[in-house]
Amino acid sequence: MTPPLLGRRALLTGGAGLLLAGCDKVVQIPAARRILFAGEDINRGLHRALADRAALAPEFSPDQMSPIFRANGTRDPGTPAYKALAANRFADWRLHVGGLVARPLALGLADLRAMPNRAQITRHECVEGWSAIGKWTGPMLGGVLKAAGLRDAARYVVFTCADLYGGKPYYESIDLLDAFHPQTILAWAMNDRPLDIAHGAPVRLRVERQLGYKHAKYLMRIDAVASLAGFGGGAGGTWEDYGYDWYAGI
């Protein structure tokens, strides 16, 4: 199910809330979409200027974890390729790290688990209007990028996933500031157990200072790039190509 368009909630509230009722139809009109989201770069710049870039998202104690943690987005990619990986408990799965790197990588689950891992209990804020607190474990994305040898021309990191939308792989992206944030991890475990399919097995992104749709599930590939223009519709992510904010900071 397509979640409601809330990425521009700050722009659409405070005098313009009536636009929300028809925003799903509005963003399907290219001219309207350009006007509606014209402030994205300004919004992102202001957020960066006012916020401490190294600030951590709040972390919680184990007794504060939610008894139920809903799955966001796709619950199961359902493709033949993904079914084959899942049937073998992801033993043949590899996360390919490429693009503007000196040493392309192909990492299995054992490789990720052998790296220095971070565990964090954080709140997931979904654009659908719910939140939940859970524990996530995995290596920091920054450590993986350092192992691959990030090249100077790299500006963004693009994540390609196993699930499909409109017949094409789901994708997301973040910039290097968020990629090297200490709470940005490649999570292979949730609540001290390996990820299940509904929550993004075998590995999902956790970028804790952004909304839930940025936390790409079912990761298959990571590419360091100089520009987002060559991916999808060029807006930086599958939902972003349909009008969502690219920088979904919280």
mmCIF file of C-alpha atoms in Angstrom, residues 140-222:
data_model
loop_
_atom_site.group_PDB
_atom_site.id
_atom_site.type_symbol
_atom_site.label_atom_id
_atom_site.label_comp_id
_atom_site.label_asym_id
_atom_site.label_seq_id
_atom_site.Cartn_x
_atom_site.Cartn_y
_atom_site.Cartn_z
ATOM 1 C CA MET A 140 28.658 0.974 10.542
ATOM 2 C CA LEU A 141 28.214 1.874 6.878
ATOM 3 C CA GLY A 142 31.190 4.219 7.161
ATOM 4 C CA GLY A 143 33.428 1.283 8.085
ATOM 5 C CA VAL A 144 32.282 -0.675 5.036
ATOM 6 C CA LEU A 145 32.927 2.310 2.762
ATOM 7 C CA LYS A 146 36.394 2.774 4.258
ATOM 8 C CA ALA A 147 37.154 -0.888 3.609
ATOM 9 C CA ALA A 148 36.138 -0.378 -0.033
ATOM 10 C CA GLY A 149 38.316 2.727 -0.370
ATOM 11 C CA LEU A 150 35.955 5.576 -1.172
ATOM 12 C CA ARG A 151 37.223 7.778 -4.005
ATOM 13 C CA ASP A 152 37.387 11.573 -3.719
ATOM 14 C CA ALA A 153 34.703 12.119 -6.378
ATOM 15 C CA ALA A 154 32.058 10.269 -4.354
ATOM 16 C CA ARG A 155 29.250 12.444 -2.946
ATOM 17 C CA TYR A 156 26.352 10.039 -2.394
ATOM 18 C CA VAL A 157 25.700 6.405 -1.561
ATOM 19 C CA VAL A 158 22.963 4.574 -3.494
ATOM 20 C CA PHE A 159 21.294 1.408 -2.174
ATOM 21 C CA THR A 160 19.710 -1.080 -4.580
ATOM 22 C CA CYS A 161 17.279 -3.594 -3.093
ATOM 23 C CA ALA A 162 15.784 -6.990 -3.903
ATOM 24 C CA ASP A 163 12.159 -5.804 -3.893
ATOM 25 C CA LEU A 164 10.628 -4.369 -7.045
ATOM 26 C CA TYR A 165 8.415 -1.356 -7.595
ATOM 27 C CA GLY A 166 6.928 -0.893 -11.047
ATOM 28 C CA GLY A 167 9.113 -3.742 -12.255
ATOM 29 C CA LYS A 168 12.337 -2.005 -11.189
ATOM 30 C CA PRO A 169 14.481 -2.555 -8.095
ATOM 31 C CA TYR A 170 13.617 -0.328 -5.142
ATOM 32 C CA TYR A 171 16.422 2.121 -4.434
ATOM 33 C CA GLU A 172 17.396 4.806 -1.940
ATOM 34 C CA SER A 173 20.307 7.160 -1.332
ATOM 35 C CA ILE A 174 21.969 9.317 1.304
ATOM 36 C CA ASP A 175 24.880 11.732 1.232
ATOM 37 C CA LEU A 176 28.270 11.104 2.820
ATOM 38 C CA LEU A 177 27.411 13.097 5.942
ATOM 39 C CA ASP A 178 24.704 10.592 6.800
ATOM 40 C CA ALA A 179 26.685 7.644 5.440
ATOM 41 C CA PHE A 180 29.454 8.248 7.976
ATOM 42 C CA HIS A 181 27.157 9.071 10.888
ATOM 43 C CA PRO A 182 27.957 6.569 13.686
ATOM 44 C CA GLN A 183 24.327 5.414 13.898
ATOM 45 C CA THR A 184 24.082 4.638 10.180
ATOM 46 C CA ILE A 185 24.504 0.875 10.108
ATOM 47 C CA LEU A 186 23.870 -2.143 7.906
ATOM 48 C CA ALA A 187 21.607 -4.042 10.270
ATOM 49 C CA TRP A 188 21.510 -7.839 10.050
ATOM 50 C CA ALA A 189 19.785 -8.328 13.415
ATOM 51 C CA MET A 190 16.688 -6.891 15.073
ATOM 52 C CA ASN A 191 15.989 -7.365 18.770
ATOM 53 C CA ASP A 192 18.982 -9.745 19.020
ATOM 54 C CA ARG A 193 17.695 -12.060 16.298
ATOM 55 C CA PRO A 194 18.548 -12.259 12.573
ATOM 56 C CA LEU A 195 16.238 -10.079 10.519
ATOM 57 C CA ASP A 196 13.091 -11.786 9.323
ATOM 58 C CA ILE A 197 11.779 -11.273 5.812
ATOM 59 C CA ALA A 198 9.127 -8.723 6.768
ATOM 60 C CA HIS A 199 11.747 -6.493 8.381
ATOM 61 C CA GLY A 200 14.247 -6.623 5.527
ATOM 62 C CA ALA A 201 16.305 -9.837 5.653
ATOM 63 C CA PRO A 202 19.111 -10.385 5.252
ATOM 64 C CA VAL A 203 20.320 -6.784 5.708
ATOM 65 C CA ARG A 204 18.697 -3.370 5.827
ATOM 66 C CA LEU A 205 19.943 0.161 6.198
ATOM 67 C CA ARG A 206 19.386 2.022 9.462
ATOM 68 C CA VAL A 207 19.884 5.761 9.121
ATOM 69 C CA GLU A 208 18.454 6.826 12.450
ATOM 70 C CA ARG A 209 18.079 10.552 11.892
ATOM 71 C CA GLN A 210 15.764 10.116 8.916
ATOM 72 C CA LEU A 211 12.209 8.860 8.383
ATOM 73 C CA GLY A 212 11.516 5.173 7.914
ATOM 74 C CA TYR A 213 11.268 5.095 4.121
ATOM 75 C CA LYS A 214 14.972 6.004 3.952
ATOM 76 C CA HIS A 215 15.841 2.755 5.793
ATOM 77 C CA ALA A 216 16.147 0.606 2.674
ATOM 78 C CA LYS A 217 15.380 -3.112 3.160
ATOM 79 C CA TYR A 218 16.592 -6.243 1.337
ATOM 80 C CA LEU A 219 19.933 -4.678 0.400
ATOM 81 C CA MET A 220 21.682 -6.127 -2.635
ATOM 82 C CA ARG A 221 24.052 -3.404 -3.761
ATOM 83 C CA ILE A 222 25.716 -0.225 -2.502
#
